Amino acid sequence: MSNTNWMLSSIGGPYAYDGNDGLKTGYDEDSGYHFVGTAERDGKRLISVVFGTDTREGRFVETRKLFNYGFSGSK
């Protein structure tokens, strides 16, 4: 089965992120590439929503930034 969530460690994606366990990639000609991701670390669950990047890779780069910020404990 093909999987376009390149953040999943289990598929060895190029943007693998420790704790990422889903969710949904997408693309729309008018608004670009999207990703809704979920990750859990140390009992803390985060959900990120990224819309409108110019590249497939960009949606994962932006999601990584959000996850890193959320897991860092920043307020």
Short mmCIF file of N, CA and C in Angstrom, two decimals:
data_model
loop_
_atom_site.label_atom_id
_atom_site.label_comp_id
_atom_site.label_asym_id
_atom_site.label_seq_id
_atom_site.Cartn_x
_atom_site.Cartn_y
_atom_site.Cartn_z
N MET A 1 0.83 -1.16 0.00
CA MET A 1 0.00 0.00 0.00
C MET A 1 0.89 1.24 0.00
N SER A 2 0.59 2.18 -0.84
CA SER A 2 1.33 3.43 -0.92
C SER A 2 0.94 4.35 0.23
N ASN A 3 1.92 5.09 0.75
CA ASN A 3 1.66 6.01 1.85
C ASN A 3 2.40 7.31 1.57
N THR A 4 1.71 8.43 1.62
CA THR A 4 2.34 9.72 1.34
C THR A 4 2.66 10.52 2.60
N ASN A 5 2.50 9.91 3.78
CA ASN A 5 2.89 10.57 5.02
C ASN A 5 4.37 10.27 5.26
N TRP A 6 5.21 11.14 4.74
CA TRP A 6 6.66 10.95 4.82
C TRP A 6 7.22 11.20 6.22
N MET A 7 6.35 11.51 7.18
CA MET A 7 6.81 11.73 8.55
C MET A 7 6.73 10.47 9.40
N LEU A 8 6.11 9.43 8.88
CA LEU A 8 5.98 8.19 9.64
C LEU A 8 7.32 7.47 9.73
N SER A 9 7.78 7.21 10.94
CA SER A 9 9.02 6.47 11.13
C SER A 9 8.90 5.05 10.61
N SER A 10 7.70 4.50 10.71
CA SER A 10 7.49 3.10 10.33
C SER A 10 7.67 2.84 8.84
N ILE A 11 7.55 3.87 8.01
CA ILE A 11 7.77 3.67 6.57
C ILE A 11 9.13 4.21 6.14
N GLY A 12 9.88 4.74 7.09
CA GLY A 12 11.21 5.25 6.78
C GLY A 12 11.20 6.45 5.87
N GLY A 13 10.19 7.29 6.05
CA GLY A 13 10.06 8.47 5.21
C GLY A 13 11.21 9.44 5.39
N PRO A 14 11.49 10.24 4.38
CA PRO A 14 12.61 11.18 4.46
C PRO A 14 12.43 12.29 5.50
N TYR A 15 11.22 12.48 5.99
CA TYR A 15 10.95 13.50 7.00
C TYR A 15 10.45 12.84 8.29
N ALA A 16 10.84 11.59 8.52
CA ALA A 16 10.39 10.83 9.69
C ALA A 16 10.54 11.66 10.96
N TYR A 17 9.50 11.60 11.80
CA TYR A 17 9.47 12.37 13.04
C TYR A 17 9.07 11.44 14.17
N ASP A 18 9.91 11.37 15.19
CA ASP A 18 9.65 10.49 16.32
C ASP A 18 8.32 10.85 16.98
N GLY A 19 7.43 9.88 17.04
CA GLY A 19 6.13 10.09 17.67
C GLY A 19 5.00 10.33 16.68
N ASN A 20 5.34 10.64 15.42
CA ASN A 20 4.28 10.86 14.42
C ASN A 20 3.55 9.55 14.15
N ASP A 21 2.23 9.61 14.21
CA ASP A 21 1.45 8.39 13.97
C ASP A 21 0.28 8.62 13.02
N GLY A 22 0.30 9.68 12.28
CA GLY A 22 -0.75 9.89 11.28
C GLY A 22 -0.79 11.35 10.86
N LEU A 23 -1.52 11.69 9.93
CA LEU A 23 -2.92 11.51 9.72
C LEU A 23 -3.26 11.62 8.23
N LYS A 24 -3.24 12.81 7.62
CA LYS A 24 -3.76 12.95 6.26
C LYS A 24 -2.98 13.99 5.47
N THR A 25 -2.54 13.56 4.28
CA THR A 25 -1.91 14.49 3.35
C THR A 25 -2.94 14.90 2.30
N GLY A 26 -2.68 16.01 1.61
CA GLY A 26 -3.60 16.44 0.57
C GLY A 26 -2.99 17.49 -0.33
N TYR A 27 -3.67 17.72 -1.45
CA TYR A 27 -3.24 18.73 -2.41
C TYR A 27 -4.47 19.28 -3.11
N ASP A 28 -4.46 20.58 -3.32
CA ASP A 28 -5.51 21.24 -4.08
C ASP A 28 -4.83 22.28 -4.96
N GLU A 29 -5.19 22.32 -6.22
CA GLU A 29 -4.54 23.22 -7.17
C GLU A 29 -4.62 24.68 -6.73
N ASP A 30 -5.72 25.06 -6.13
CA ASP A 30 -5.90 26.45 -5.72
C ASP A 30 -5.15 26.82 -4.44
N SER A 31 -4.97 25.85 -3.54
CA SER A 31 -4.39 26.21 -2.24
C SER A 31 -3.12 25.44 -1.89
N GLY A 32 -2.63 24.60 -2.74
CA GLY A 32 -1.34 23.95 -2.50
C GLY A 32 -1.42 22.65 -1.72
N TYR A 33 -0.28 22.34 -1.08
CA TYR A 33 -0.13 21.07 -0.35
C TYR A 33 -0.54 21.25 1.10
N HIS A 34 -1.14 20.20 1.68
CA HIS A 34 -1.66 20.24 3.05
C HIS A 34 -1.20 19.00 3.81
N PHE A 35 -1.21 19.14 5.13
CA PHE A 35 -0.95 17.98 5.99
C PHE A 35 -1.58 18.22 7.35
N VAL A 36 -2.36 17.27 7.80
CA VAL A 36 -2.86 17.23 9.17
C VAL A 36 -2.12 16.08 9.82
N GLY A 37 -1.32 16.40 10.82
CA GLY A 37 -0.48 15.39 11.45
C GLY A 37 -0.78 15.24 12.93
N THR A 38 -0.49 14.06 13.44
CA THR A 38 -0.62 13.80 14.87
C THR A 38 0.69 13.17 15.36
N ALA A 39 1.04 13.50 16.58
CA ALA A 39 2.24 12.93 17.18
C ALA A 39 2.04 12.87 18.69
N GLU A 40 2.68 11.88 19.30
CA GLU A 40 2.60 11.74 20.75
C GLU A 40 3.98 11.44 21.30
N ARG A 41 4.32 12.17 22.36
CA ARG A 41 5.57 11.96 23.09
C ARG A 41 5.31 12.15 24.57
N ASP A 42 5.80 11.21 25.36
CA ASP A 42 5.70 11.32 26.82
C ASP A 42 4.29 11.65 27.29
N GLY A 43 3.29 11.03 26.66
CA GLY A 43 1.90 11.23 27.05
C GLY A 43 1.27 12.51 26.56
N LYS A 44 1.99 13.30 25.78
CA LYS A 44 1.46 14.55 25.24
C LYS A 44 1.14 14.34 23.77
N ARG A 45 -0.11 14.59 23.38
CA ARG A 45 -0.56 14.43 22.00
C ARG A 45 -0.72 15.80 21.36
N LEU A 46 -0.16 15.95 20.16
CA LEU A 46 -0.30 17.18 19.38
C LEU A 46 -0.97 16.87 18.05
N ILE A 47 -1.73 17.83 17.58
CA ILE A 47 -2.33 17.76 16.25
C ILE A 47 -1.94 19.05 15.53
N SER A 48 -1.38 18.90 14.34
CA SER A 48 -1.00 20.09 13.57
C SER A 48 -1.79 20.12 12.28
N VAL A 49 -2.04 21.32 11.80
CA VAL A 49 -2.75 21.52 10.53
C VAL A 49 -1.94 22.53 9.73
N VAL A 50 -1.46 22.11 8.57
CA VAL A 50 -0.69 22.97 7.68
C VAL A 50 -1.37 22.97 6.32
N PHE A 51 -1.70 24.15 5.84
CA PHE A 51 -2.34 24.31 4.52
C PHE A 51 -1.51 25.25 3.66
N GLY A 52 -1.50 24.99 2.38
CA GLY A 52 -1.02 25.96 1.41
C GLY A 52 0.47 26.05 1.19
N THR A 53 1.23 24.97 1.41
CA THR A 53 2.65 25.06 1.06
C THR A 53 2.82 24.86 -0.44
N ASP A 54 3.94 25.33 -0.95
CA ASP A 54 4.19 25.26 -2.40
C ASP A 54 4.69 23.90 -2.87
N THR A 55 5.23 23.10 -1.93
CA THR A 55 5.80 21.80 -2.30
C THR A 55 5.30 20.70 -1.38
N ARG A 56 5.42 19.46 -1.84
CA ARG A 56 5.07 18.31 -0.99
C ARG A 56 5.93 18.32 0.27
N GLU A 57 7.21 18.60 0.09
CA GLU A 57 8.14 18.59 1.21
C GLU A 57 7.83 19.70 2.22
N GLY A 58 7.40 20.84 1.73
CA GLY A 58 7.14 21.99 2.59
C GLY A 58 6.13 21.72 3.68
N ARG A 59 5.11 20.92 3.37
CA ARG A 59 4.09 20.63 4.38
C ARG A 59 4.68 19.87 5.57
N PHE A 60 5.70 19.03 5.31
CA PHE A 60 6.34 18.29 6.39
C PHE A 60 7.36 19.14 7.14
N VAL A 61 8.03 20.03 6.44
CA VAL A 61 8.96 20.96 7.08
C VAL A 61 8.21 21.85 8.06
N GLU A 62 7.08 22.39 7.65
CA GLU A 62 6.29 23.26 8.51
C GLU A 62 5.68 22.49 9.68
N THR A 63 5.26 21.26 9.44
CA THR A 63 4.71 20.43 10.52
C THR A 63 5.78 20.14 11.56
N ARG A 64 7.00 19.84 11.11
CA ARG A 64 8.11 19.59 12.05
C ARG A 64 8.31 20.82 12.95
N LYS A 65 8.26 22.00 12.39
CA LYS A 65 8.42 23.23 13.18
C LYS A 65 7.34 23.32 14.26
N LEU A 66 6.09 23.03 13.88
CA LEU A 66 4.99 23.09 14.85
C LEU A 66 5.15 22.04 15.94
N PHE A 67 5.49 20.81 15.56
CA PHE A 67 5.67 19.76 16.55
C PHE A 67 6.83 20.10 17.49
N ASN A 68 7.95 20.55 16.94
CA ASN A 68 9.10 20.91 17.78
C ASN A 68 8.72 22.00 18.78
N TYR A 69 7.98 22.99 18.32
CA TYR A 69 7.53 24.05 19.21
C TYR A 69 6.60 23.50 20.30
N GLY A 70 5.65 22.69 19.89
CA GLY A 70 4.68 22.14 20.85
C GLY A 70 5.31 21.23 21.88
N PHE A 71 6.26 20.41 21.46
CA PHE A 71 6.89 19.49 22.40
C PHE A 71 7.97 20.15 23.25
N SER A 72 8.39 21.34 22.86
CA SER A 72 9.46 22.02 23.62
C SER A 72 8.94 22.60 24.93
N GLY A 73 7.62 22.68 25.06
CA GLY A 73 7.04 23.24 26.28
C GLY A 73 6.93 24.75 26.24
N SER A 74 7.22 25.35 25.10
CA SER A 74 7.10 26.81 24.98
C SER A 74 5.67 27.25 25.15
N LYS A 75 5.50 28.43 25.62
CA LYS A 75 4.15 28.96 25.82
C LYS A 75 3.90 30.08 24.86
#
